[in-house]
mmCIF file with all atom_site columns, C-alpha atoms in Angstrom:
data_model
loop_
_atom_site.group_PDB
_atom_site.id
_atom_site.type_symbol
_atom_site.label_atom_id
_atom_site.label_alt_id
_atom_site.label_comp_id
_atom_site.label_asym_id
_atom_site.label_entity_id
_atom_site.label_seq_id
_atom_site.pdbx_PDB_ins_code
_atom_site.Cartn_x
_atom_site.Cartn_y
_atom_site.Cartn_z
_atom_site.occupancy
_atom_site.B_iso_or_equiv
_atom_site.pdbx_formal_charge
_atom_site.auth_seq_id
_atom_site.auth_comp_id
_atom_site.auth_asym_id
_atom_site.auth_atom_id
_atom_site.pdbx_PDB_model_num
ATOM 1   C CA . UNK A 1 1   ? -4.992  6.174   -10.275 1.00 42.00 ? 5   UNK A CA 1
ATOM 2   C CA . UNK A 1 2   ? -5.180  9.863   -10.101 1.00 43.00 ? 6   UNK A CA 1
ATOM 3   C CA . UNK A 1 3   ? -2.028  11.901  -8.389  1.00 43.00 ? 7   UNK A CA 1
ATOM 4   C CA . UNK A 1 4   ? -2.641  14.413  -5.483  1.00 41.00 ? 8   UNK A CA 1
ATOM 5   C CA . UNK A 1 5   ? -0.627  17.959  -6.720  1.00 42.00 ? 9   UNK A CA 1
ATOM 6   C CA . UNK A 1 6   ? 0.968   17.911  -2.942  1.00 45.00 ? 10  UNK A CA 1
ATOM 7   C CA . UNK A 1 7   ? 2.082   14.339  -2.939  1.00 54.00 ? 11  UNK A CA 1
ATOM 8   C CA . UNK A 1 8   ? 3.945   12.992  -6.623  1.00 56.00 ? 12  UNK A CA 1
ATOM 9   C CA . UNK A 1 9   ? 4.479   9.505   -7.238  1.00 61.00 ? 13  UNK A CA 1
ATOM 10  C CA . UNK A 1 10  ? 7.308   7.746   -5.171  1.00 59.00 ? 14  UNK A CA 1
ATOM 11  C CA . UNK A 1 11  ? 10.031  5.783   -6.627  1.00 61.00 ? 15  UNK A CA 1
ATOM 12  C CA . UNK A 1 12  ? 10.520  2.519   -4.855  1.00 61.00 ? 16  UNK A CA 1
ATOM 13  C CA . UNK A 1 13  ? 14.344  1.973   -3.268  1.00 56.00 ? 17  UNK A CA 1
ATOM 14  C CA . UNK A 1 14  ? 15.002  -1.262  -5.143  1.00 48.00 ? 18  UNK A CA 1
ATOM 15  C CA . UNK A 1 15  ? 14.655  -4.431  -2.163  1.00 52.00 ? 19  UNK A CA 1
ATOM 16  C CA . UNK A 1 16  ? 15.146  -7.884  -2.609  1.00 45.00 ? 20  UNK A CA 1
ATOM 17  C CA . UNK A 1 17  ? 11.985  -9.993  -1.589  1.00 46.00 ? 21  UNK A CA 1
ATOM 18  C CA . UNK A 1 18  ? 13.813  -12.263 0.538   1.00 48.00 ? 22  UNK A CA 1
ATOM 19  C CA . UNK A 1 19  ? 14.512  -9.464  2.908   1.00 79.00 ? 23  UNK A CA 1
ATOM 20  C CA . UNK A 1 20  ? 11.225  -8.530  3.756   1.00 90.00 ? 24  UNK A CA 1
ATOM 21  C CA . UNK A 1 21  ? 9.789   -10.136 6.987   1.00 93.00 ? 25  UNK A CA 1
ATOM 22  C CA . UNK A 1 22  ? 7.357   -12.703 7.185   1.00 95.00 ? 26  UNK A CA 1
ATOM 23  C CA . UNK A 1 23  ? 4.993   -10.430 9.042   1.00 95.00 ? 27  UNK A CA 1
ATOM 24  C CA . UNK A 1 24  ? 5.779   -8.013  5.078   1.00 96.00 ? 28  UNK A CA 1
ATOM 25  C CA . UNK A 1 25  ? 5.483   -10.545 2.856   1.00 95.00 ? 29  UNK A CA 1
ATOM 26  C CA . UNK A 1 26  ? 1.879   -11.432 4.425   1.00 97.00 ? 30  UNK A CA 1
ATOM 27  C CA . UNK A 1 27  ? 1.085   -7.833  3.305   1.00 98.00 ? 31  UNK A CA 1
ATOM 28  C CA . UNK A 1 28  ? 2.188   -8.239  -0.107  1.00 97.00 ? 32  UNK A CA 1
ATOM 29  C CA . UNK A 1 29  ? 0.026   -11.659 -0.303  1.00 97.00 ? 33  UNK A CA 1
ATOM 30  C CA . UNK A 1 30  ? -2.958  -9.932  0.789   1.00 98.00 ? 34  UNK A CA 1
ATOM 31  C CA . UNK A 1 31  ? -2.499  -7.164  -1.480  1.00 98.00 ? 35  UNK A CA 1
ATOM 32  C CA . UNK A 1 32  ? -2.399  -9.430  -4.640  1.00 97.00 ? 36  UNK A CA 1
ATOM 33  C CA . UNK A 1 33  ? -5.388  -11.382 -3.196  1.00 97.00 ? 37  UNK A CA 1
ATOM 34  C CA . UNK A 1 34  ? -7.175  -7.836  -2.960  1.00 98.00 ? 38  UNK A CA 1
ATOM 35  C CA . UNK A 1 35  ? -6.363  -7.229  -6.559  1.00 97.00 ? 39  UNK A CA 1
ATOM 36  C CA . UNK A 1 36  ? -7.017  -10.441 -7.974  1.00 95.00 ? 40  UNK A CA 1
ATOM 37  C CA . UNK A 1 37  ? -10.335 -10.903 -6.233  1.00 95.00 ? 41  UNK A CA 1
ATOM 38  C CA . UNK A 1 38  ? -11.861 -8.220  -7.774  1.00 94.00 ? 42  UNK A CA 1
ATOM 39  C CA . UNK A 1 39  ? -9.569  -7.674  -11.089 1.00 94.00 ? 43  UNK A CA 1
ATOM 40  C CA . UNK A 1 40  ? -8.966  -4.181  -10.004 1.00 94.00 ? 44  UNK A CA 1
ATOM 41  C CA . UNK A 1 41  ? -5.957  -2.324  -11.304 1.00 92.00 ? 45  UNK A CA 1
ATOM 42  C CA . UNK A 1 42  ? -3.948  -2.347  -7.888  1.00 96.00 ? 46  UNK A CA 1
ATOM 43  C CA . UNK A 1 43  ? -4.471  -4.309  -4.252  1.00 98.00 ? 47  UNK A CA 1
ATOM 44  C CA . UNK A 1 44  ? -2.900  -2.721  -1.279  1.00 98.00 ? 48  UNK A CA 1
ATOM 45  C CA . UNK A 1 45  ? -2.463  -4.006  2.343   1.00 98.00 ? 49  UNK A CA 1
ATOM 46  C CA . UNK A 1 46  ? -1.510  -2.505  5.723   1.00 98.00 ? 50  UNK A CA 1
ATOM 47  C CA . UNK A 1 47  ? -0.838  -3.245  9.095   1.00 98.00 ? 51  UNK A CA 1
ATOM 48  C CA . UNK A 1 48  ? -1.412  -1.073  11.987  1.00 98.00 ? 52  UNK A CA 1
ATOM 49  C CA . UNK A 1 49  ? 0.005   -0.589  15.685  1.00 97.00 ? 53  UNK A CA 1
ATOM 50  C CA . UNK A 1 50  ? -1.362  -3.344  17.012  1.00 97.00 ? 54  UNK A CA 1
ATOM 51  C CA . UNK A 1 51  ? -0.584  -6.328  14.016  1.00 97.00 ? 55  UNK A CA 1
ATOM 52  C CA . UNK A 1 52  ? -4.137  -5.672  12.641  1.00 98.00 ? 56  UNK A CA 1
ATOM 53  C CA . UNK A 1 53  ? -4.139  -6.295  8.704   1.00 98.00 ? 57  UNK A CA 1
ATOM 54  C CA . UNK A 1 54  ? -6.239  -4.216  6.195   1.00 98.00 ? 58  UNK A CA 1
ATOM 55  C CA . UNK A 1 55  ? -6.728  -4.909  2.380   1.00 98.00 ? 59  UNK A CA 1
ATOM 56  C CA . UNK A 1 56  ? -8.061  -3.277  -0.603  1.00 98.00 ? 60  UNK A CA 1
ATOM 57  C CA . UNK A 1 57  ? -8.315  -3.119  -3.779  1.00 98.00 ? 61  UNK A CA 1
ATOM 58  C CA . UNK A 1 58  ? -8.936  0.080   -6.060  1.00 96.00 ? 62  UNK A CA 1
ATOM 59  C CA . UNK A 1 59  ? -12.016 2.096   -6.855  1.00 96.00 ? 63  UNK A CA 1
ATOM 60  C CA . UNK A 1 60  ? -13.262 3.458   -9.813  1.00 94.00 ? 64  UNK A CA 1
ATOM 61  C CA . UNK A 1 61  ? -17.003 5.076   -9.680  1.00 95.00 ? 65  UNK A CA 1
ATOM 62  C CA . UNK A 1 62  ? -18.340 7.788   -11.414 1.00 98.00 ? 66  UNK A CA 1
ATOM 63  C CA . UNK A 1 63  ? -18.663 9.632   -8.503  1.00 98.00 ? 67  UNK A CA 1
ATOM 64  C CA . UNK A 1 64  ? -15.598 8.164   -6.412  1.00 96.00 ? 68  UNK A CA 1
ATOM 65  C CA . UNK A 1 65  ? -12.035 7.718   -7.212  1.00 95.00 ? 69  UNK A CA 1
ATOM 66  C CA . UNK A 1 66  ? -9.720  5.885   -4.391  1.00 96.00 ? 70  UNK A CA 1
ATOM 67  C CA . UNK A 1 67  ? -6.234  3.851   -4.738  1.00 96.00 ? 71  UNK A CA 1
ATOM 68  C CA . UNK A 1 68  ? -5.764  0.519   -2.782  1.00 97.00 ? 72  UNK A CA 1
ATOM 69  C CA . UNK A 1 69  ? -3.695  2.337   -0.783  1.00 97.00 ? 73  UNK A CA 1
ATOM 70  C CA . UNK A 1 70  ? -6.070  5.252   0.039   1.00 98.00 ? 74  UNK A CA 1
ATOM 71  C CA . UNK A 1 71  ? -8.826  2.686   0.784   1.00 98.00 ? 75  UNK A CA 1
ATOM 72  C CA . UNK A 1 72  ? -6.786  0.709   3.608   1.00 98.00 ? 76  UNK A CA 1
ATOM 73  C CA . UNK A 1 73  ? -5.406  2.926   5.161   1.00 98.00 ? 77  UNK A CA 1
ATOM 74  C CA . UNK A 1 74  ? -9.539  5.046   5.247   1.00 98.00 ? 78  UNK A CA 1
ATOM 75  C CA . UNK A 1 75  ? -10.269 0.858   6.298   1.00 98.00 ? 79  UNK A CA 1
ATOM 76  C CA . UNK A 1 76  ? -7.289  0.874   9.497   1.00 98.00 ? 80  UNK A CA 1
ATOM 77  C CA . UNK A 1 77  ? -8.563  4.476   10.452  1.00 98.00 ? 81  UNK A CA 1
ATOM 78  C CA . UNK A 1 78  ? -12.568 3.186   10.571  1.00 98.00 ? 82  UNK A CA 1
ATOM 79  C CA . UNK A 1 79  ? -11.121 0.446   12.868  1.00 98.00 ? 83  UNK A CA 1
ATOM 80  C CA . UNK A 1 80  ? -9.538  3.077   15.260  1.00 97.00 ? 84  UNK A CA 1
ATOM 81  C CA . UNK A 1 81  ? -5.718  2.419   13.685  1.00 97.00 ? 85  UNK A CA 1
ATOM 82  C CA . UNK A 1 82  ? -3.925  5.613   14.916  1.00 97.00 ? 86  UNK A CA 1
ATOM 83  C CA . UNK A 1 83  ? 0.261   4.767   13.631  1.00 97.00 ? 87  UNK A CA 1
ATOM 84  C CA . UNK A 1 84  ? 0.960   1.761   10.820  1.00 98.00 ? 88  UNK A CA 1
ATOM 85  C CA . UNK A 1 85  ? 3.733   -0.387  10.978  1.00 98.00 ? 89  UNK A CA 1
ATOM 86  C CA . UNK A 1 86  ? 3.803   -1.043  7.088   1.00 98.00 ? 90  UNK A CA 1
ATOM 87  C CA . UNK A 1 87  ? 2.403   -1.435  3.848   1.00 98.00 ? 91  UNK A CA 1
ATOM 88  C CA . UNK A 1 88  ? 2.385   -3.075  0.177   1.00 97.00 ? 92  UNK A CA 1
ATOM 89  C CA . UNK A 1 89  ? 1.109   -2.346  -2.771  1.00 97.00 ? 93  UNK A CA 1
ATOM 90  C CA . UNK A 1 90  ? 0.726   -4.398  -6.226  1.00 97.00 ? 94  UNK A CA 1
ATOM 91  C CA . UNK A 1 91  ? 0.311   -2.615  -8.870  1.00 94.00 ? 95  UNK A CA 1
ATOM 92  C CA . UNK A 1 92  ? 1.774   -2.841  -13.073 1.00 91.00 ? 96  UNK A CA 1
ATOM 93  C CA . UNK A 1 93  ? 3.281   0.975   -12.093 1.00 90.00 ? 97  UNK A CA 1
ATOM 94  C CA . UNK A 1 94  ? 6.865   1.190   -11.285 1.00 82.00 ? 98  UNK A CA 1
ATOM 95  C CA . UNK A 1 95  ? 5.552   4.139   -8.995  1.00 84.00 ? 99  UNK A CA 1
ATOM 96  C CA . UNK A 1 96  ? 3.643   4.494   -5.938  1.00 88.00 ? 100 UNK A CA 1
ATOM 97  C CA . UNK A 1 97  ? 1.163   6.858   -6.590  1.00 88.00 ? 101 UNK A CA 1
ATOM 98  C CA . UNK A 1 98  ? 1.141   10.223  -4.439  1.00 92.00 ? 102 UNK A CA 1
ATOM 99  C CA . UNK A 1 99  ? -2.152  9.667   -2.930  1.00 94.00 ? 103 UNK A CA 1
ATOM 100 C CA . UNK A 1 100 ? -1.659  6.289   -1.859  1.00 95.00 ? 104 UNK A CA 1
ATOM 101 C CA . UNK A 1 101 ? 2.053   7.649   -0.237  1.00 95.00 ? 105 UNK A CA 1
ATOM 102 C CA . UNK A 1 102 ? 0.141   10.773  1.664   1.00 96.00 ? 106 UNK A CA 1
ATOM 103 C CA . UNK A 1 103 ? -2.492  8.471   2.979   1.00 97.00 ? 107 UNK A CA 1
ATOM 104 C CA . UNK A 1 104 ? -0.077  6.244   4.702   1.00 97.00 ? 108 UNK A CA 1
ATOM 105 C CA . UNK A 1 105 ? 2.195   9.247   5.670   1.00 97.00 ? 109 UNK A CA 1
ATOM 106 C CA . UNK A 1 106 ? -0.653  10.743  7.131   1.00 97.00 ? 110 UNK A CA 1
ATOM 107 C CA . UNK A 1 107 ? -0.659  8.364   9.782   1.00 96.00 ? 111 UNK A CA 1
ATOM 108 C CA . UNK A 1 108 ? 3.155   7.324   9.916   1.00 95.00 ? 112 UNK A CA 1
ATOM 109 C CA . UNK A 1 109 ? 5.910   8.905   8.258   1.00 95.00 ? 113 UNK A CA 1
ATOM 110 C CA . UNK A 1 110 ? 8.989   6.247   8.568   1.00 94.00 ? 114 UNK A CA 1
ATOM 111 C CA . UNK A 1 111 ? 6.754   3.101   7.325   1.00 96.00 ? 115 UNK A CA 1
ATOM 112 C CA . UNK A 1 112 ? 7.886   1.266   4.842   1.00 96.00 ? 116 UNK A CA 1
ATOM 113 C CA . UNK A 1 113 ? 5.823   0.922   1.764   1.00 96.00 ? 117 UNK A CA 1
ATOM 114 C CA . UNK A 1 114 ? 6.862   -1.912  -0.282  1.00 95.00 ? 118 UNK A CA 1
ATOM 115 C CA . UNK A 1 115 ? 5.931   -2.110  -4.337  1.00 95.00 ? 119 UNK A CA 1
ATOM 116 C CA . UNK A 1 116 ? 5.164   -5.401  -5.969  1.00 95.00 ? 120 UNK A CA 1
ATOM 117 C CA . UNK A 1 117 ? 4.394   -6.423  -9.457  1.00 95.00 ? 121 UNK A CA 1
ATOM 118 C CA . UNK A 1 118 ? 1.164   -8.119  -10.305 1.00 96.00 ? 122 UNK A CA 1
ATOM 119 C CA . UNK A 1 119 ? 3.417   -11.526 -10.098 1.00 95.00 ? 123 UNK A CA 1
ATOM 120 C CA . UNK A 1 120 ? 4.133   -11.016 -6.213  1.00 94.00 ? 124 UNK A CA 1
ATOM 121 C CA . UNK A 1 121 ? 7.855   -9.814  -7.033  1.00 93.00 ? 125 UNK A CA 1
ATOM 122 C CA . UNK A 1 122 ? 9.020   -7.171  -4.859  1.00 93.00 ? 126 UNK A CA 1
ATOM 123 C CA . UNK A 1 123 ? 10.012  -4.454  -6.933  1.00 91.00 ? 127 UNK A CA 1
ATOM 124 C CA . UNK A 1 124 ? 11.340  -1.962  -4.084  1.00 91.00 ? 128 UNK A CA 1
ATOM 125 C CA . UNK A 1 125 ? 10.710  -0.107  -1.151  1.00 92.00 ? 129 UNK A CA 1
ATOM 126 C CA . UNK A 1 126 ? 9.222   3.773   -0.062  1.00 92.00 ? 130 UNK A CA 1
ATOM 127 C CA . UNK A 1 127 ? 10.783  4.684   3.179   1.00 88.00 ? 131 UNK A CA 1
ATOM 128 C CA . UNK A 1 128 ? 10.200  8.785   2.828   1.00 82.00 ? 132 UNK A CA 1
#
């Protein structure tokens, strides 16, 4: 997915799995559902203020480009999500990209983001 000049790809924090939260780990399984579902290059998920979940999976169209990440948090906004608690992203990049990062900081900028191999393993964490 393409990088946004204002916003490079993150480097996760490396996290052990077993310390997300249940409430995380649903995020990461609905992420890799997203992906797999569709055989798209990366699934993301989100949750907002109020518990709500939101999944996607990548777009590529001639005419429109959007990471999973872009395209739930644009889902959590269309639902009236104004803050996000957190979010996951599989993907085979040990990055996040930057546009998926500057969508969720848009709305919230201490959320975690974690990153997660294609497998479900939790490769690390964004928290900037």
């Amino acid at each position: 997915m393409p990088d946004t000049p204002a916003a490079p790809a993150a480097r996760p924090a490396p996290t052990e799995s077993a310390t997300l939260s249940a409430e995380d780990g649903k995020l990461v399984v609905l992420a890799r559902g997203a992906r797999g579902r569709v055989g798209a290059v990366e699934g993301a998920a989100v949750r907002d203020q109020d518990g709500r979940t939101y999944a996607a999976a990548s777009v590529t169209l001639p005419s429109l480009t959007l990471t999973a990440l872009q395209l739930a948090v644009a889902s959590a906004v269309a639902a009236g999500a104004s803050r996000l608690e957190a979010a996951a992203v599989v993907t085979e990049a040990s990055t996040l990209d930057g546009a998926g990062h500057a969508a969720v900081r848009d709305l919230t900028v201490d959320a975690p983001i974690h990153v997660a191999a294609p497998d479900g393993t939790v490769l690390g964490t964004v928290t900037q």
